[in-house]
mmCIF file of C-alpha atoms and ligand atoms in Angstrom:
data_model
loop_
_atom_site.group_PDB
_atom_site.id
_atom_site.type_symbol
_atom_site.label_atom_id
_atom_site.label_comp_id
_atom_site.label_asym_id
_atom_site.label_seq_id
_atom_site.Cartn_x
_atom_site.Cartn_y
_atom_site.Cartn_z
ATOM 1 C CA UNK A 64 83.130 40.339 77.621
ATOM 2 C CA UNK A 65 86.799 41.372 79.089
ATOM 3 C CA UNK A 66 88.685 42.840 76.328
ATOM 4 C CA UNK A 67 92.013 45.712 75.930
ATOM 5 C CA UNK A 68 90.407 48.799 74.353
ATOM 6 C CA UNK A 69 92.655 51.315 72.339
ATOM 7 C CA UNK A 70 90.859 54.620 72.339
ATOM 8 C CA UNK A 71 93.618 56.679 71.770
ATOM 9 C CA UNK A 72 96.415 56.227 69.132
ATOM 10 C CA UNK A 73 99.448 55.903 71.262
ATOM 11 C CA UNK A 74 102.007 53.427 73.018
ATOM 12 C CA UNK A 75 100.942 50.150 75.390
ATOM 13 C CA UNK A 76 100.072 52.566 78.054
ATOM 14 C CA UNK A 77 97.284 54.348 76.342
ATOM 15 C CA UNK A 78 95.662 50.774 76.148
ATOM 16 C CA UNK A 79 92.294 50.439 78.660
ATOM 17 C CA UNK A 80 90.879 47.321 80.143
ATOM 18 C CA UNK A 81 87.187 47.490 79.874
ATOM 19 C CA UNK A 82 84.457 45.279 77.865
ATOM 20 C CA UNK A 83 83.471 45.159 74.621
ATOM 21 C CA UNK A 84 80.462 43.439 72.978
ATOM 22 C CA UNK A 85 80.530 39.778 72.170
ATOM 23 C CA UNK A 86 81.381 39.149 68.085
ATOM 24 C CA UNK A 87 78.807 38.071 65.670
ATOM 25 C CA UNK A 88 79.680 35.105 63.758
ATOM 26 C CA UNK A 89 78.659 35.271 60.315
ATOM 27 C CA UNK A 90 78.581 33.286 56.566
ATOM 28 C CA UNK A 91 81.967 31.211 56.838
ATOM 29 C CA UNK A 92 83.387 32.383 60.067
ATOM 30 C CA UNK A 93 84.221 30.567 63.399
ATOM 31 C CA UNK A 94 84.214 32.288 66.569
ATOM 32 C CA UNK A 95 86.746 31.147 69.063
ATOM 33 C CA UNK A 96 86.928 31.477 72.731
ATOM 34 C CA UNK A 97 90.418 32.644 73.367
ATOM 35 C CA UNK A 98 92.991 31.044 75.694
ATOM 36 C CA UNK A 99 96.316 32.480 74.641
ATOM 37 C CA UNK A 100 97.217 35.712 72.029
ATOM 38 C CA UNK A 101 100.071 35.803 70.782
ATOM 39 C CA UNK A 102 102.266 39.901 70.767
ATOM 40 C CA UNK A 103 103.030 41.034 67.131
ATOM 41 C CA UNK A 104 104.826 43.914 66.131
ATOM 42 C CA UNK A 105 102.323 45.195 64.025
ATOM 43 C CA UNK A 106 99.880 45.506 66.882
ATOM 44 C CA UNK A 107 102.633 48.504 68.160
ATOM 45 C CA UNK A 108 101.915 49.816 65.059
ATOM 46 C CA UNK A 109 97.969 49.664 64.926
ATOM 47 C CA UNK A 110 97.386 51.263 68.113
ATOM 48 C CA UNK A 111 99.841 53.558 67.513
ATOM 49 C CA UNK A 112 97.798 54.452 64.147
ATOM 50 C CA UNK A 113 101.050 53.896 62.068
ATOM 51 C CA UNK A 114 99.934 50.549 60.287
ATOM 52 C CA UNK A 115 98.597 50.333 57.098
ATOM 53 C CA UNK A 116 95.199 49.083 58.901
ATOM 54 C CA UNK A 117 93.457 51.894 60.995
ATOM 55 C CA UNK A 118 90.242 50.503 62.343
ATOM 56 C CA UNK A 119 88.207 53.438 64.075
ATOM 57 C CA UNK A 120 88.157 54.021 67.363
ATOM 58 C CA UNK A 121 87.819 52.823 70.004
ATOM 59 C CA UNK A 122 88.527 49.160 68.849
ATOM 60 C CA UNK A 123 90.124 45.999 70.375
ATOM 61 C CA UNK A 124 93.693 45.432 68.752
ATOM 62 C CA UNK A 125 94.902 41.476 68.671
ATOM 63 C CA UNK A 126 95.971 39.698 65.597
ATOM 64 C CA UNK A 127 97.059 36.365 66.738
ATOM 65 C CA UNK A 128 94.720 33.682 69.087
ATOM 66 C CA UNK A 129 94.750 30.280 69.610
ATOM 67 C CA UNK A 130 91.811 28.300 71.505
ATOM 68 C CA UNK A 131 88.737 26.443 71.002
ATOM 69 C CA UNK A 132 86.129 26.951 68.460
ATOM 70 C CA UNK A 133 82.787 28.112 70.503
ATOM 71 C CA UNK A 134 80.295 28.724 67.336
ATOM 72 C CA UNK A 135 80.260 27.584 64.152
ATOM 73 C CA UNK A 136 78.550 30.594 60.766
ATOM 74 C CA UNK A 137 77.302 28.657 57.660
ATOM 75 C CA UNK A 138 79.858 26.934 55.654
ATOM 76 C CA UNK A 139 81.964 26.051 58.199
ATOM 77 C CA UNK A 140 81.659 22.466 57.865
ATOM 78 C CA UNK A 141 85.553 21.914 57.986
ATOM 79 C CA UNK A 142 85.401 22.864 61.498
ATOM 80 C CA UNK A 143 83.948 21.233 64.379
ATOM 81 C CA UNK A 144 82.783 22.701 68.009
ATOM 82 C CA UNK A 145 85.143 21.919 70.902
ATOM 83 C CA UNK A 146 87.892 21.756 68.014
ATOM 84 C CA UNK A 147 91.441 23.570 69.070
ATOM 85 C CA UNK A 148 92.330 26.289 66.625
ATOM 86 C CA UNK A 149 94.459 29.491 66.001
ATOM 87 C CA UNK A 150 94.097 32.484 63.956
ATOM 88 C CA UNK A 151 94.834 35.727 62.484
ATOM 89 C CA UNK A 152 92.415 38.053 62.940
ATOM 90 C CA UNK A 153 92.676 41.692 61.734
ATOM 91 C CA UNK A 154 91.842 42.722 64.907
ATOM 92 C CA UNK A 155 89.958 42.025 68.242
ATOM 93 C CA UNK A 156 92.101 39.220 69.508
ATOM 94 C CA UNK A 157 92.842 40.557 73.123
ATOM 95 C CA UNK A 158 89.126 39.583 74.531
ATOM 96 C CA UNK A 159 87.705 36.615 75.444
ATOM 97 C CA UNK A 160 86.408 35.627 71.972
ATOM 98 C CA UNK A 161 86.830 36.310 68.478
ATOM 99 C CA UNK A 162 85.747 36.008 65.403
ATOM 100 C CA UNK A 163 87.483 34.546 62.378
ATOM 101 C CA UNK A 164 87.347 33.877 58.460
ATOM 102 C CA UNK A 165 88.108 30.252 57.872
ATOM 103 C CA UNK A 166 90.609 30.993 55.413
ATOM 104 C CA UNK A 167 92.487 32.640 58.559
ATOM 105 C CA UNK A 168 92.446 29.477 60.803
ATOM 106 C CA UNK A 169 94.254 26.831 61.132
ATOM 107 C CA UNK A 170 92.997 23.452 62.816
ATOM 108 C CA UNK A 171 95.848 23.072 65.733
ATOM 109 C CA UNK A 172 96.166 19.100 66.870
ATOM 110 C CA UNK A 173 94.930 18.388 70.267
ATOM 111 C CA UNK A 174 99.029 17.784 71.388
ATOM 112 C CA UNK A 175 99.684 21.053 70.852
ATOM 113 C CA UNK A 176 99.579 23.372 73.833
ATOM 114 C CA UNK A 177 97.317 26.322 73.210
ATOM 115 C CA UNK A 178 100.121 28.972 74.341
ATOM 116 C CA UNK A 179 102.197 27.379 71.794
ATOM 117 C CA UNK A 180 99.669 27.711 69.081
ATOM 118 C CA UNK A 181 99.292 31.169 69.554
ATOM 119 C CA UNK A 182 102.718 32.043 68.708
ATOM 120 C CA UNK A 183 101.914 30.000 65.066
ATOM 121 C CA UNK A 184 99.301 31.858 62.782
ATOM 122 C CA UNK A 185 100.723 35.433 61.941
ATOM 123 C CA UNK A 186 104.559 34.344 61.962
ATOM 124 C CA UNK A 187 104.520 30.824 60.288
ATOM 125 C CA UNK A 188 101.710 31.683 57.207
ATOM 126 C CA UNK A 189 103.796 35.073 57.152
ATOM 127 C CA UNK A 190 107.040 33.422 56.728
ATOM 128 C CA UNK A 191 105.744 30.603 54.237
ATOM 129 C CA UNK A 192 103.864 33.265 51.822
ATOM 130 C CA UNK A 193 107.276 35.827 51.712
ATOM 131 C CA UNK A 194 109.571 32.268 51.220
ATOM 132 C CA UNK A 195 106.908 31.383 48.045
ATOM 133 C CA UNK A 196 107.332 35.088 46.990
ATOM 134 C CA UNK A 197 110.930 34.918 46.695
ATOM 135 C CA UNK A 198 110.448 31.651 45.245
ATOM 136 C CA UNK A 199 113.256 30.152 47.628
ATOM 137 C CA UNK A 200 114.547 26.875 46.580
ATOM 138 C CA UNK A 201 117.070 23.759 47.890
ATOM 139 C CA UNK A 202 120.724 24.682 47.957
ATOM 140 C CA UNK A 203 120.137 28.941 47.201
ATOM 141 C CA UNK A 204 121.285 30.750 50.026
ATOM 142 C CA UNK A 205 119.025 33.399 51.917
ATOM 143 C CA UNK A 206 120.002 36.269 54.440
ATOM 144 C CA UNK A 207 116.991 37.042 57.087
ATOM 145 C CA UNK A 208 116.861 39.868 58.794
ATOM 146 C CA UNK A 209 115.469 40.105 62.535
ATOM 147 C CA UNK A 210 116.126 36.627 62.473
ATOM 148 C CA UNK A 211 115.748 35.671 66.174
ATOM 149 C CA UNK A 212 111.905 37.604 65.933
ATOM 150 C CA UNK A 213 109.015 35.711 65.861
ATOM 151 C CA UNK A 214 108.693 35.986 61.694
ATOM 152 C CA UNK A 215 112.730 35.708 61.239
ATOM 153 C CA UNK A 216 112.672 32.651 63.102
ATOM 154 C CA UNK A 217 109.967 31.048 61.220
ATOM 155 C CA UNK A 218 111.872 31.827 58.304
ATOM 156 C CA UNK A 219 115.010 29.903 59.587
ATOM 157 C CA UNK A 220 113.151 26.776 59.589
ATOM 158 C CA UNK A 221 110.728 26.558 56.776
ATOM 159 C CA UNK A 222 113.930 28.001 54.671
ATOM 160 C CA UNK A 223 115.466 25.042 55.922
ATOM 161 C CA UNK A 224 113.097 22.458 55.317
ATOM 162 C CA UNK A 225 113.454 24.021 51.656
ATOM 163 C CA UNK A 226 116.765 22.724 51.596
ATOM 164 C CA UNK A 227 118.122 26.336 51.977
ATOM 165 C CA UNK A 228 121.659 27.629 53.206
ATOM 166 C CA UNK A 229 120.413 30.316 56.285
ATOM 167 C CA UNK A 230 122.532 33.535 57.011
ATOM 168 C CA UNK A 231 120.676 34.757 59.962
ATOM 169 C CA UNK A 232 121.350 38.574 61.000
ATOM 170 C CA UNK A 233 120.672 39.229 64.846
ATOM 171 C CA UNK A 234 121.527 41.885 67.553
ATOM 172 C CA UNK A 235 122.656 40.037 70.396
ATOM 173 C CA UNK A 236 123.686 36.687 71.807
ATOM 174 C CA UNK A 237 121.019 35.151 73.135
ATOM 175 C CA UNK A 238 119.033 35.904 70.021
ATOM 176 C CA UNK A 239 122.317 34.039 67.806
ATOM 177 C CA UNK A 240 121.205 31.092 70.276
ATOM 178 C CA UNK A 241 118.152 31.291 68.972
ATOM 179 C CA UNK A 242 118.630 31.556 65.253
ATOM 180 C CA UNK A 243 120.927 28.405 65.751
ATOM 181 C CA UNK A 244 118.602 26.560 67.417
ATOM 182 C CA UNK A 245 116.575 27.217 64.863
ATOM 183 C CA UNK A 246 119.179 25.988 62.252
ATOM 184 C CA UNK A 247 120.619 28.902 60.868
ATOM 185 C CA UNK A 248 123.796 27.804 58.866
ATOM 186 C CA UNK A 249 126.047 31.029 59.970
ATOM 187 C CA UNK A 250 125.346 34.644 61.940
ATOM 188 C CA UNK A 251 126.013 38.295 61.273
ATOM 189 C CA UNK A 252 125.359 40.892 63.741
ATOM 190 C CA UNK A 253 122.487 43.268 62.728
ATOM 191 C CA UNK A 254 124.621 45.909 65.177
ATOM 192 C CA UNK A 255 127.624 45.286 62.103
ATOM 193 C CA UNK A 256 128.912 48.958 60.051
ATOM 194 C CA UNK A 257 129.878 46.005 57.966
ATOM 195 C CA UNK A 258 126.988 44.209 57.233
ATOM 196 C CA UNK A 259 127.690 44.200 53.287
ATOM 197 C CA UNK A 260 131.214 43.302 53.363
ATOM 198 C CA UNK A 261 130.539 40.665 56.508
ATOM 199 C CA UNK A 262 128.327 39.036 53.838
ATOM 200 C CA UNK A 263 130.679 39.162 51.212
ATOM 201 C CA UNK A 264 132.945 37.217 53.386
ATOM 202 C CA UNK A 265 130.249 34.630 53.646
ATOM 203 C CA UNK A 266 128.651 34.560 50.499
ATOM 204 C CA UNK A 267 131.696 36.127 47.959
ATOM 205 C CA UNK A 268 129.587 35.673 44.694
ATOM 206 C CA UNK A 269 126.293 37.360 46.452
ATOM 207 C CA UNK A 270 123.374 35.688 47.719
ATOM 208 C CA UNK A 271 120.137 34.515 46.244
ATOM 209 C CA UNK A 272 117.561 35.794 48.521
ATOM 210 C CA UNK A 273 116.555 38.458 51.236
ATOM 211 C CA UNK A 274 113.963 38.257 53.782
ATOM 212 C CA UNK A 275 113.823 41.733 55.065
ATOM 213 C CA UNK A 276 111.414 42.552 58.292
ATOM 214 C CA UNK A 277 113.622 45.520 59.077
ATOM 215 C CA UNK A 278 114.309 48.044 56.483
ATOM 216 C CA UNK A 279 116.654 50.875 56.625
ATOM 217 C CA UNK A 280 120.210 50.426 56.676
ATOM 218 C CA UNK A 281 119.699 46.259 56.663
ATOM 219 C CA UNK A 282 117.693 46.861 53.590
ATOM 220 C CA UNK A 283 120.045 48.739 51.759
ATOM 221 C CA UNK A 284 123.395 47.083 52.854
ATOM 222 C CA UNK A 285 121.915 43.498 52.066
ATOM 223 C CA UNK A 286 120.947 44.703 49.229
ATOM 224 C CA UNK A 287 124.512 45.385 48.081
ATOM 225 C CA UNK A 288 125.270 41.775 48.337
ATOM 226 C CA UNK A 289 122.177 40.253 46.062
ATOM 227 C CA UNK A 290 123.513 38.090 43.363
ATOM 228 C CA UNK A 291 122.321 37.968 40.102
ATOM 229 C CA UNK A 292 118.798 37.308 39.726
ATOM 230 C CA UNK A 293 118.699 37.679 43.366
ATOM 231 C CA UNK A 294 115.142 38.676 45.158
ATOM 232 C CA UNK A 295 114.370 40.481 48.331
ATOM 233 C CA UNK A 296 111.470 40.265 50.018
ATOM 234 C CA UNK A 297 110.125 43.312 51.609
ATOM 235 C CA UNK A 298 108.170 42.486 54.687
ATOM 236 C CA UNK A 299 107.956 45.413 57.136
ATOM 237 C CA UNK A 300 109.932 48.003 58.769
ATOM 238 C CA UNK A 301 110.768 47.472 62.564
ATOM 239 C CA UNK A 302 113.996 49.847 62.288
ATOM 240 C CA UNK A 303 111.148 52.372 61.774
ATOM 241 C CA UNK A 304 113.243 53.789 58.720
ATOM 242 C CA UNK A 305 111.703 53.132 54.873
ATOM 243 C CA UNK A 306 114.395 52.734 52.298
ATOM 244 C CA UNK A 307 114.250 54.124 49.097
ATOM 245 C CA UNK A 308 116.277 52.643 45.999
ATOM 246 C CA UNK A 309 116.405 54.081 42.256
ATOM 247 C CA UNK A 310 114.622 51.130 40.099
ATOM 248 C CA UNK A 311 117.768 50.745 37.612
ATOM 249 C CA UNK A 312 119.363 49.214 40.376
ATOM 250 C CA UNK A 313 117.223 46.111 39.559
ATOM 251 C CA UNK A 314 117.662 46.416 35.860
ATOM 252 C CA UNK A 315 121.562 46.498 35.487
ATOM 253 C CA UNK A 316 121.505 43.611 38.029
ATOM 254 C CA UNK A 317 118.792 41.123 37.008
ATOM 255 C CA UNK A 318 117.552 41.369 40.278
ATOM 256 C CA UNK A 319 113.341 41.574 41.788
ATOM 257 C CA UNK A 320 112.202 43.247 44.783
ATOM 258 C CA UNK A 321 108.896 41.806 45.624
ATOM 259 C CA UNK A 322 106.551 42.573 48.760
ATOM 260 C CA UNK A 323 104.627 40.237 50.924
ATOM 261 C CA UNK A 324 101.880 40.877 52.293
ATOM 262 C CA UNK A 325 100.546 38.128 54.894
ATOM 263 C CA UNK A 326 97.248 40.092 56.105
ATOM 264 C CA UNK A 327 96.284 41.507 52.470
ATOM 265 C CA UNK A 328 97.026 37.673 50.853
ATOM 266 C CA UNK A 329 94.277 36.655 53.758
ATOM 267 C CA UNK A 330 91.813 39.418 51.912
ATOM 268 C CA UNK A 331 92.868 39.084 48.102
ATOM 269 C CA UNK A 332 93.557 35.278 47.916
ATOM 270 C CA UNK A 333 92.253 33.428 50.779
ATOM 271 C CA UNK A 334 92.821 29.829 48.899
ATOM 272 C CA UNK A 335 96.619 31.013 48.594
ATOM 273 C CA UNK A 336 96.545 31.169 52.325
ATOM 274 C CA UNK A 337 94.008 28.269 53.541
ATOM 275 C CA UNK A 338 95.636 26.038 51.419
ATOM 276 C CA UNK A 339 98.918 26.271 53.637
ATOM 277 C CA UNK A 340 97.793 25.416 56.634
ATOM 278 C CA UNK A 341 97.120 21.635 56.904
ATOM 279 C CA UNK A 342 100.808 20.992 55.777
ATOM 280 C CA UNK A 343 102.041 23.777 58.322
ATOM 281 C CA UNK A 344 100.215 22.327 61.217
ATOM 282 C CA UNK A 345 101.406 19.003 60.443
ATOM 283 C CA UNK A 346 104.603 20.484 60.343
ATOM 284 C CA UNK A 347 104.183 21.748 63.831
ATOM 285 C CA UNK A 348 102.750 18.160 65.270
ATOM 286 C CA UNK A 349 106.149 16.650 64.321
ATOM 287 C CA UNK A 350 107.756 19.080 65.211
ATOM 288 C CA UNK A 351 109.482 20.291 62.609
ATOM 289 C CA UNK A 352 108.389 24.103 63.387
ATOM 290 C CA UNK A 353 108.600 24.789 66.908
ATOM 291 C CA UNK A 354 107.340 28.516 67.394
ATOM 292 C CA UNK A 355 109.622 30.531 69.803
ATOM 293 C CA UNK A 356 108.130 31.890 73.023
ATOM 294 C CA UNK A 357 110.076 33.962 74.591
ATOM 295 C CA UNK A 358 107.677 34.437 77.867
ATOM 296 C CA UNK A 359 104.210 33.876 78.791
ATOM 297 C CA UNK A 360 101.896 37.141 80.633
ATOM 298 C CA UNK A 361 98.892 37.145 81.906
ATOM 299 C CA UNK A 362 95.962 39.259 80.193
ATOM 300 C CA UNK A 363 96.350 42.230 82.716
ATOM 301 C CA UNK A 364 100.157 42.287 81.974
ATOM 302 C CA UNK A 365 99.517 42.753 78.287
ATOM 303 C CA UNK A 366 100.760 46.780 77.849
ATOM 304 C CA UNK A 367 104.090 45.634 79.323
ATOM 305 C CA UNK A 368 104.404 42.595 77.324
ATOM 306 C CA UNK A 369 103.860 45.155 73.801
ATOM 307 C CA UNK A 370 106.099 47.632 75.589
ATOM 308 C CA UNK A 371 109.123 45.006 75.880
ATOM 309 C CA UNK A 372 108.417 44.106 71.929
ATOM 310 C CA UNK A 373 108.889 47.506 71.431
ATOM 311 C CA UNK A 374 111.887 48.035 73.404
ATOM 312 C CA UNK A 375 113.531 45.223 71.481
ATOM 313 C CA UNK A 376 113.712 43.079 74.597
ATOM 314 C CA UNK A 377 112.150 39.976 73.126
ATOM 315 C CA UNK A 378 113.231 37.301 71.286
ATOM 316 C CA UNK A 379 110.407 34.720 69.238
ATOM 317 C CA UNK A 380 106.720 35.901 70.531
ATOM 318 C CA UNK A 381 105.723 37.028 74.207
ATOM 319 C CA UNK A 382 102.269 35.253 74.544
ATOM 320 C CA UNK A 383 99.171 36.108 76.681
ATOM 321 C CA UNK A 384 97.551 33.405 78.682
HETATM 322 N N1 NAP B 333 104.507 41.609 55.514
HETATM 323 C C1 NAP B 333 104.006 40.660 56.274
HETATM 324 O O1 NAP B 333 103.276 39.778 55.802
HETATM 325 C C2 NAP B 333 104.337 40.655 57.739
HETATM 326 C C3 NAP B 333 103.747 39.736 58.603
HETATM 327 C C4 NAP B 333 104.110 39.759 59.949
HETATM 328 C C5 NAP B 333 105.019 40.703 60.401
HETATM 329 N N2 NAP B 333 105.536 41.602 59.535
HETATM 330 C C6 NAP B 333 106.500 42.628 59.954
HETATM 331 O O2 NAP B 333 107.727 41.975 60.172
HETATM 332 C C7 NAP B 333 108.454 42.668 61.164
HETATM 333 C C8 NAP B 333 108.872 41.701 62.245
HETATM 334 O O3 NAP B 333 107.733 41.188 62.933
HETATM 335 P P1 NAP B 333 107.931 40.205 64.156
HETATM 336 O O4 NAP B 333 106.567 39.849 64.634
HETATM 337 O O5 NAP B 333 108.877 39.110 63.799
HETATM 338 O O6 NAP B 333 108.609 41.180 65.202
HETATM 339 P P2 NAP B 333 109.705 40.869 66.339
HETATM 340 O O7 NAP B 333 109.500 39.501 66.888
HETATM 341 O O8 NAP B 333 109.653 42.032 67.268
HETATM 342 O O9 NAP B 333 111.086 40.905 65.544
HETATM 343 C C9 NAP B 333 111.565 42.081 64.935
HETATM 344 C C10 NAP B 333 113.058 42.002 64.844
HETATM 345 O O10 NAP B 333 113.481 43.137 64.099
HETATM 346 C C11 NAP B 333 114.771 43.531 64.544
HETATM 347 N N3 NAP B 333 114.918 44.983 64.658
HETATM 348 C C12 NAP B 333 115.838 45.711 64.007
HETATM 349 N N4 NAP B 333 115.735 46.990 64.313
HETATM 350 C C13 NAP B 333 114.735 47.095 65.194
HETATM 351 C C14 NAP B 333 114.163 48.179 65.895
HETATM 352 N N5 NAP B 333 114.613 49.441 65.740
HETATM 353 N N6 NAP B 333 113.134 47.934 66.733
HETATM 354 C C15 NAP B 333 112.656 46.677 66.892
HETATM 355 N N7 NAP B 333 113.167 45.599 66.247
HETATM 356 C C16 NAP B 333 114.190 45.803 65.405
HETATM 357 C C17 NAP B 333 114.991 42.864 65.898
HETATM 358 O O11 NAP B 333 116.052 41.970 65.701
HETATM 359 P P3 NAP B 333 117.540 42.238 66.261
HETATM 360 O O12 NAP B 333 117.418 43.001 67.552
HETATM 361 O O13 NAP B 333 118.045 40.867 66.441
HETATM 362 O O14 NAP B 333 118.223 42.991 65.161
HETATM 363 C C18 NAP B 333 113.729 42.081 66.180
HETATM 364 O O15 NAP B 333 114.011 40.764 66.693
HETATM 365 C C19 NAP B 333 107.555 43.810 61.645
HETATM 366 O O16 NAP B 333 107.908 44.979 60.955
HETATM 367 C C20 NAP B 333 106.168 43.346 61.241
HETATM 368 O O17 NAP B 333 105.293 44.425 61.054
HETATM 369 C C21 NAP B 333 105.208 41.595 58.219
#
């Protein structure tokens, strides 16, 4: 079958279109034909051997899909053939078909369109686990970083359905659009020297939670303006820059910081993570999620799709159709 190969760590470019052997479906696994991937950030970082996953070469890198479930392993009753699905798989998305665990799919409704539902899986049960790590609840208020991204923006609104009060951060205007639309209560540049004292002006007695996709100098600013008994929520790195803080920090302040890992949750706790997504894809039939796309590609097109992730050019998820 048609698939991107990465045979070489490196950027989009080193990225080959070729074959690769069709998946075998195993004991409580569907295998679904794909119709639409969805771009992820941390895809940049697999093939560039930088993420925390390094699957040996050559492989086929793709972490998000959404399309209709082809073959069904044993103990997949829960699933039916024909049925419209999306899922995160570790890898192997960007080829015609794939192979998932159940805990890692979610059963889309036939009204959704499959372009749509592959901008859902990765950013929607990332956001929901790291907004149940933090522990976010009605009336706290929360500062998200990269907040116009695919995760930041699923963040906006399931912080919202929590009741939340939403301080998005977000380098441009078109991506402020965004974060509005998705019902962010007020906006702060991610471009600010400020950042610490532009929250202070918004939150003066420090806010309750960070959701922090970005690191660096957003982690440690932010950081600055945690209330008591405040958590942040580590969830990646896309400055490229790891912070590093001295742990009394959190001691004299009362404070947590807590990571969140979506992809290792899928391994460790599967239940923690299948049991989300009925309530998350009902969410998304009454659309009360609406994932952002930001453009659709065709399969050939998909280097330059991961090369305008990269060169921050995108805001909510470029998808492949
Ligand atoms: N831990 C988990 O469970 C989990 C799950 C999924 C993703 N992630 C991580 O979360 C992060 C965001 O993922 P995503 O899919 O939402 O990516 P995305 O759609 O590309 O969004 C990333 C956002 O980060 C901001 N950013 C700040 N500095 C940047 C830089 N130097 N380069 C690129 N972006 C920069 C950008 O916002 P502005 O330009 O508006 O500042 C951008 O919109 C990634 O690090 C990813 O690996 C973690």
């Amino acid at each position: 079958m048609r698939a991107w190969n990465c045979v070489t760590w490196g950027g989009p470019g080193h990225l080959k279109l070729g074959t690769t052997p069709e998946p075998e479906c195993g004991d409580g696994e569907v295998e679904i034909t794909v119709k639409a991937c969805g771009i992820n950030f941390a895809d940049l970082l697999m093939i560039s051997g930088q993420f925390q996953v390094r699957p040996e070469l050559p492989f086929v890198p793709g972490m998000e899909v959404a399309g209709r479930i082809t073959r069904l392993g044993p103990g997949c009753e829960a699933f039916s053939l024909g049925q419209k699905a999306a899922a995160y798989v570790r890898h192997g998305g960007y080829a015609e078909k794939v192979v998932a665990p159940i805990a890692q799919v979610a059963a889309i409704p036939e009204s959704i369109q499959l372009e749509v539902a592959a901008a859902f899986p990765v950013s929607y049960g990332s956001a929901e686990l790291a907004l149940d790590r933090a522990g976010l609840s009605a009336n706290e208020i929360v500062v998200i970083g990269g907040a116009a991204g695919a995760v930041g923006s699923a963040c906006i609104e399931l912080a919202k359905q929590r009741g939340a009060v939403v301080i998005a951060c977000v380098g441009d205007d078109a991506k402020e659009k965004i974060a509005r639309a998705c019902g962010a209560d007020q906006i702060i540049s991610s471009h600010s020297r400020r950042l610490y004292e532009d929250l202070r002006e918004v939150a003066p007695d420090g806010v309750d939670v960070i959701i922090d996709p970005v690191g660096g100098i957003f982690f440690e600013e932010t950081l600055r303006a945690l209330g008591y008994g405040g958590r942040i929520v580590s969830l990646g790195f896309a400055s490229g820059k790891i912070p590093s803080i001295r742990a009394n920090h959190f001691l004299v302040r009362h404070q947590s910081l807590v990571g969140s890992s979506f992809g290792l949750t899928c391994v460790k706790d599967p239940g923690r993570i299948s049991a989300r997504w009925p309530q998350l894809s009902a969410m998304l039939e009454a659309g009360q999620i609406k994932p952002r796309i930001s453009q659709t590609r065709s399969f050939a097109e998909l280097p330059k799709a991961l090369q305008m992730l990269k060169d921050r050019k995108v805001a909510g998820r470029i998808v492949i159709s």
